[in-house]
JSON list of C-alpha atoms in Angstrom, two decimals:
[
{"chain": "A", "resi": 1, "resn": "MET", "atom": "CA", "xyz": [69.07, -69.93, 78.49]},
{"chain": "A", "resi": 2, "resn": "LEU", "atom": "CA", "xyz": [69.42, -65.80, 76.08]},
{"chain": "A", "resi": 3, "resn": "LEU", "atom": "CA", "xyz": [66.68, -65.59, 78.30]},
{"chain": "A", "resi": 4, "resn": "THR", "atom": "CA", "xyz": [68.25, -65.68, 81.58]},
{"chain": "A", "resi": 5, "resn": "THR", "atom": "CA", "xyz": [71.35, -62.69, 80.35]},
{"chain": "A", "resi": 6, "resn": "ILE", "atom": "CA", "xyz": [68.03, -59.98, 80.03]},
{"chain": "A", "resi": 7, "resn": "TYR", "atom": "CA", "xyz": [65.56, -61.47, 82.70]},
{"chain": "A", "resi": 8, "resn": "ALA", "atom": "CA", "xyz": [66.30, -63.34, 85.92]},
{"chain": "A", "resi": 9, "resn": "THR", "atom": "CA", "xyz": [66.43, -67.05, 85.45]},
{"chain": "A", "resi": 10, "resn": "GLU", "atom": "CA", "xyz": [63.13, -67.76, 87.27]},
{"chain": "A", "resi": 11, "resn": "TYR", "atom": "CA", "xyz": [61.29, -65.40, 84.45]},
{"chain": "A", "resi": 12, "resn": "GLY", "atom": "CA", "xyz": [58.25, -67.66, 83.89]},
{"chain": "A", "resi": 13, "resn": "SER", "atom": "CA", "xyz": [58.24, -70.80, 86.14]},
{"chain": "A", "resi": 14, "resn": "THR", "atom": "CA", "xyz": [56.48, -68.07, 89.01]},
{"chain": "A", "resi": 15, "resn": "GLY", "atom": "CA", "xyz": [53.45, -67.22, 86.86]},
{"chain": "A", "resi": 16, "resn": "GLY", "atom": "CA", "xyz": [53.73, -63.87, 86.70]},
{"chain": "A", "resi": 17, "resn": "VAL", "atom": "CA", "xyz": [56.56, -60.96, 87.76]},
{"chain": "A", "resi": 18, "resn": "THR", "atom": "CA", "xyz": [57.92, -60.61, 90.89]},
{"chain": "A", "resi": 19, "resn": "ILE", "atom": "CA", "xyz": [60.03, -57.82, 92.83]},
{"chain": "A", "resi": 20, "resn": "ARG", "atom": "CA", "xyz": [62.75, -60.47, 93.07]},
{"chain": "A", "resi": 21, "resn": "GLU", "atom": "CA", "xyz": [63.08, -60.50, 89.13]},
{"chain": "A", "resi": 22, "resn": "ASP", "atom": "CA", "xyz": [62.67, -56.31, 88.78]},
{"chain": "A", "resi": 23, "resn": "VAL", "atom": "CA", "xyz": [64.82, -56.11, 90.76]},
{"chain": "A", "resi": 24, "resn": "TYR", "atom": "CA", "xyz": [67.28, -58.41, 89.18]},
{"chain": "A", "resi": 25, "resn": "SER", "atom": "CA", "xyz": [66.32, -56.66, 85.74]},
{"chain": "A", "resi": 26, "resn": "PHE", "atom": "CA", "xyz": [67.66, -53.47, 87.54]},
{"chain": "A", "resi": 27, "resn": "GLY", "atom": "CA", "xyz": [70.94, -54.76, 88.76]},
{"chain": "A", "resi": 28, "resn": "ILE", "atom": "CA", "xyz": [71.49, -55.23, 85.03]},
{"chain": "A", "resi": 29, "resn": "LEU", "atom": "CA", "xyz": [71.02, -52.70, 84.04]},
{"chain": "A", "resi": 30, "resn": "LEU", "atom": "CA", "xyz": [73.30, -51.05, 86.05]},
{"chain": "A", "resi": 31, "resn": "LEU", "atom": "CA", "xyz": [75.70, -52.61, 85.20]},
{"chain": "A", "resi": 32, "resn": "GLU", "atom": "CA", "xyz": [74.56, -52.65, 81.28]},
{"chain": "A", "resi": 33, "resn": "LEU", "atom": "CA", "xyz": [74.89, -47.87, 82.43]},
{"chain": "A", "resi": 34, "resn": "VAL", "atom": "CA", "xyz": [78.63, -49.16, 83.35]},
{"chain": "A", "resi": 35, "resn": "THR", "atom": "CA", "xyz": [80.43, -51.27, 81.07]},
{"chain": "A", "resi": 36, "resn": "GLY", "atom": "CA", "xyz": [78.13, -50.02, 78.09]},
{"chain": "A", "resi": 37, "resn": "LYS", "atom": "CA", "xyz": [77.80, -53.79, 76.85]},
{"chain": "A", "resi": 38, "resn": "LYS", "atom": "CA", "xyz": [74.09, -54.86, 76.31]},
{"chain": "A", "resi": 39, "resn": "PRO", "atom": "CA", "xyz": [73.61, -58.72, 76.97]},
{"chain": "A", "resi": 40, "resn": "LEU", "atom": "CA", "xyz": [72.84, -59.40, 73.98]},
{"chain": "A", "resi": 41, "resn": "ASP", "atom": "CA", "xyz": [76.71, -57.61, 72.92]},
{"chain": "A", "resi": 42, "resn": "THR", "atom": "CA", "xyz": [77.89, -60.32, 70.13]},
{"chain": "A", "resi": 43, "resn": "MET", "atom": "CA", "xyz": [80.63, -61.09, 72.82]},
{"chain": "A", "resi": 44, "resn": "PHE", "atom": "CA", "xyz": [78.58, -62.63, 75.26]},
{"chain": "A", "resi": 45, "resn": "ASN", "atom": "CA", "xyz": [77.11, -67.08, 73.49]},
{"chain": "A", "resi": 46, "resn": "TRP", "atom": "CA", "xyz": [75.67, -69.05, 76.26]},
{"chain": "A", "resi": 47, "resn": "GLU", "atom": "CA", "xyz": [78.01, -69.31, 77.87]},
{"chain": "A", "resi": 48, "resn": "LEU", "atom": "CA", "xyz": [78.69, -66.15, 78.87]},
{"chain": "A", "resi": 49, "resn": "ASN", "atom": "CA", "xyz": [77.01, -64.16, 80.00]},
{"chain": "A", "resi": 50, "resn": "LEU", "atom": "CA", "xyz": [77.94, -60.00, 80.55]},
{"chain": "A", "resi": 51, "resn": "ARG", "atom": "CA", "xyz": [77.47, -60.70, 83.89]},
{"chain": "A", "resi": 52, "resn": "HIS", "atom": "CA", "xyz": [79.67, -63.75, 84.58]},
{"chain": "A", "resi": 53, "resn": "TRP", "atom": "CA", "xyz": [81.71, -61.64, 82.25]},
{"chain": "A", "resi": 54, "resn": "ILE", "atom": "CA", "xyz": [81.51, -59.03, 85.54]},
{"chain": "A", "resi": 55, "resn": "CYS", "atom": "CA", "xyz": [82.78, -61.28, 87.74]},
{"chain": "A", "resi": 56, "resn": "ASN", "atom": "CA", "xyz": [85.41, -63.20, 86.08]},
{"chain": "A", "resi": 57, "resn": "THR", "atom": "CA", "xyz": [86.97, -59.39, 86.28]},
{"chain": "A", "resi": 58, "resn": "TYR", "atom": "CA", "xyz": [86.00, -57.76, 89.04]},
{"chain": "A", "resi": 59, "resn": "PRO", "atom": "CA", "xyz": [87.29, -56.26, 91.01]},
{"chain": "A", "resi": 60, "resn": "THR", "atom": "CA", "xyz": [90.52, -57.27, 90.08]},
{"chain": "A", "resi": 61, "resn": "ALA", "atom": "CA", "xyz": [90.42, -54.52, 87.10]},
{"chain": "A", "resi": 62, "resn": "VAL", "atom": "CA", "xyz": [87.36, -52.75, 87.09]},
{"chain": "A", "resi": 63, "resn": "MET", "atom": "CA", "xyz": [88.94, -49.99, 84.75]},
{"chain": "A", "resi": 64, "resn": "GLU", "atom": "CA", "xyz": [89.16, -52.89, 82.15]},
{"chain": "A", "resi": 65, "resn": "ILE", "atom": "CA", "xyz": [85.18, -53.77, 81.89]},
{"chain": "A", "resi": 66, "resn": "VAL", "atom": "CA", "xyz": [84.41, -49.69, 82.68]},
{"chain": "A", "resi": 67, "resn": "ASP", "atom": "CA", "xyz": [83.61, -48.27, 79.88]},
{"chain": "A", "resi": 68, "resn": "ASN", "atom": "CA", "xyz": [85.45, -46.08, 78.02]},
{"chain": "A", "resi": 69, "resn": "ASN", "atom": "CA", "xyz": [82.69, -42.64, 77.72]},
{"chain": "A", "resi": 70, "resn": "ILE", "atom": "CA", "xyz": [82.77, -42.90, 81.22]},
{"chain": "A", "resi": 71, "resn": "LEU", "atom": "CA", "xyz": [86.11, -42.85, 82.29]},
{"chain": "A", "resi": 72, "resn": "ARG", "atom": "CA", "xyz": [87.08, -39.87, 79.30]},
{"chain": "A", "resi": 73, "resn": "THR", "atom": "CA", "xyz": [84.06, -37.48, 80.76]},
{"chain": "A", "resi": 74, "resn": "GLU", "atom": "CA", "xyz": [84.71, -38.53, 84.60]},
{"chain": "A", "resi": 75, "resn": "PHE", "atom": "CA", "xyz": [88.27, -38.69, 85.03]},
{"chain": "A", "resi": 76, "resn": "THR", "atom": "CA", "xyz": [88.54, -34.18, 83.17]},
{"chain": "A", "resi": 77, "resn": "ASN", "atom": "CA", "xyz": [86.13, -33.43, 85.77]},
{"chain": "A", "resi": 78, "resn": "LEU", "atom": "CA", "xyz": [87.69, -35.67, 87.62]},
{"chain": "A", "resi": 79, "resn": "GLN", "atom": "CA", "xyz": [91.54, -35.17, 87.51]},
{"chain": "A", "resi": 80, "resn": "GLN", "atom": "CA", "xyz": [91.43, -30.77, 89.16]},
{"chain": "A", "resi": 81, "resn": "HIS", "atom": "CA", "xyz": [90.60, -33.38, 92.39]},
{"chain": "A", "resi": 82, "resn": "SER", "atom": "CA", "xyz": [93.48, -34.46, 93.71]},
{"chain": "A", "resi": 83, "resn": "ASN", "atom": "CA", "xyz": [91.85, -38.43, 94.40]},
{"chain": "A", "resi": 84, "resn": "GLY", "atom": "CA", "xyz": [89.84, -38.08, 91.52]},
{"chain": "A", "resi": 85, "resn": "VAL", "atom": "CA", "xyz": [90.75, -41.20, 90.70]},
{"chain": "A", "resi": 86, "resn": "ASN", "atom": "CA", "xyz": [90.40, -42.49, 93.49]},
{"chain": "A", "resi": 87, "resn": "ILE", "atom": "CA", "xyz": [86.83, -41.68, 93.48]},
{"chain": "A", "resi": 88, "resn": "LEU", "atom": "CA", "xyz": [85.40, -42.56, 90.78]},
{"chain": "A", "resi": 89, "resn": "HIS", "atom": "CA", "xyz": [87.05, -46.27, 90.95]},
{"chain": "A", "resi": 90, "resn": "ARG", "atom": "CA", "xyz": [85.58, -46.76, 94.06]},
{"chain": "A", "resi": 91, "resn": "CYS", "atom": "CA", "xyz": [82.65, -44.66, 93.21]},
{"chain": "A", "resi": 92, "resn": "LEU", "atom": "CA", "xyz": [82.50, -47.25, 89.86]},
{"chain": "A", "resi": 93, "resn": "SER", "atom": "CA", "xyz": [83.39, -50.21, 92.45]},
{"chain": "A", "resi": 94, "resn": "SER", "atom": "CA", "xyz": [80.41, -50.29, 93.88]},
{"chain": "A", "resi": 95, "resn": "ILE", "atom": "CA", "xyz": [78.02, -49.04, 91.25]},
{"chain": "A", "resi": 96, "resn": "ILE", "atom": "CA", "xyz": [79.20, -52.83, 89.84]},
{"chain": "A", "resi": 97, "resn": "GLU", "atom": "CA", "xyz": [78.98, -54.68, 93.19]},
{"chain": "A", "resi": 98, "resn": "VAL", "atom": "CA", "xyz": [75.12, -53.60, 93.77]},
{"chain": "A", "resi": 99, "resn": "GLY", "atom": "CA", "xyz": [74.61, -54.43, 90.72]},
{"chain": "A", "resi": 100, "resn": "LEU", "atom": "CA", "xyz": [76.39, -57.74, 90.53]},
{"chain": "A", "resi": 101, "resn": "TYR", "atom": "CA", "xyz": [73.88, -58.18, 94.15]},
{"chain": "A", "resi": 102, "resn": "CYS", "atom": "CA", "xyz": [70.85, -57.55, 92.28]},
{"chain": "A", "resi": 103, "resn": "SER", "atom": "CA", "xyz": [71.34, -60.00, 89.41]},
{"chain": "A", "resi": 104, "resn": "LYS", "atom": "CA", "xyz": [72.35, -62.56, 91.79]},
{"chain": "A", "resi": 105, "resn": "ASP", "atom": "CA", "xyz": [70.87, -66.97, 90.06]},
{"chain": "A", "resi": 106, "resn": "LEU", "atom": "CA", "xyz": [69.20, -67.09, 93.17]},
{"chain": "A", "resi": 107, "resn": "PRO", "atom": "CA", "xyz": [66.59, -65.07, 93.93]},
{"chain": "A", "resi": 108, "resn": "ASN", "atom": "CA", "xyz": [66.15, -64.80, 97.13]},
{"chain": "A", "resi": 109, "resn": "GLU", "atom": "CA", "xyz": [70.57, -63.47, 97.96]},
{"chain": "A", "resi": 110, "resn": "ARG", "atom": "CA", "xyz": [69.76, -60.17, 96.02]},
{"chain": "A", "resi": 111, "resn": "PHE", "atom": "CA", "xyz": [68.73, -56.35, 97.19]},
{"chain": "A", "resi": 112, "resn": "LEU", "atom": "CA", "xyz": [65.41, -55.34, 97.66]},
{"chain": "A", "resi": 113, "resn": "MET", "atom": "CA", "xyz": [65.07, -52.49, 96.40]},
{"chain": "A", "resi": 114, "resn": "ARG", "atom": "CA", "xyz": [64.33, -50.63, 99.71]},
{"chain": "A", "resi": 115, "resn": "ASP", "atom": "CA", "xyz": [67.61, -51.45, 100.45]},
{"chain": "A", "resi": 116, "resn": "VAL", "atom": "CA", "xyz": [70.00, -50.36, 96.80]},
{"chain": "A", "resi": 117, "resn": "VAL", "atom": "CA", "xyz": [68.87, -47.03, 97.20]},
{"chain": "A", "resi": 118, "resn": "PRO", "atom": "CA", "xyz": [69.83, -46.58, 100.11]},
{"chain": "A", "resi": 119, "resn": "MET", "atom": "CA", "xyz": [72.48, -47.26, 98.73]},
{"chain": "A", "resi": 120, "resn": "LEU", "atom": "CA", "xyz": [73.25, -45.45, 96.15]},
{"chain": "A", "resi": 121, "resn": "GLN", "atom": "CA", "xyz": [72.37, -42.03, 97.95]},
{"chain": "A", "resi": 122, "resn": "GLU", "atom": "CA", "xyz": [75.25, -43.06, 100.41]},
{"chain": "A", "resi": 123, "resn": "ILE", "atom": "CA", "xyz": [77.60, -43.76, 96.99]},
{"chain": "A", "resi": 124, "resn": "LYS", "atom": "CA", "xyz": [76.22, -40.88, 95.61]},
{"chain": "A", "resi": 125, "resn": "ASN", "atom": "CA", "xyz": [77.29, -38.74, 98.49]},
{"chain": "A", "resi": 126, "resn": "GLY", "atom": "CA", "xyz": [80.32, -40.27, 98.61]},
{"chain": "A", "resi": 127, "resn": "VAL", "atom": "CA", "xyz": [81.52, -39.57, 95.34]},
{"chain": "A", "resi": 128, "resn": "LEU", "atom": "CA", "xyz": [79.45, -36.21, 95.95]},
{"chain": "A", "resi": 129, "resn": "VAL", "atom": "CA", "xyz": [81.33, -35.27, 100.22]},
{"chain": "A", "resi": 130, "resn": "ASP", "atom": "CA", "xyz": [85.03, -36.21, 98.90]}
]
């Protein structure tokens, strides 16, 4: 069960690594980057993993799950912009959403990387344009 916090639930049963398992790992990586939490953090256990912890608070409390280092650094950078906090919130929410879709339990419900890349580019462009 502990492996499912890092690896896709189907890991090991497919006889090899699949594209969907890679997408799962990428999704967990995105969630890890935004929250600053590692999948094996001591706050997680058999019943609560990184993804489930985020699902319990997303989308109502995005800023509560975001790593304080991101908030401190990016908020300072965006303070000059009149809409800086909203831009940061929208960007982080979008990244979390991509991470959650990539790390869904069922492989056929996960995004494919060919779909993820344009989404991330759109998020990046949205921040740069605003």
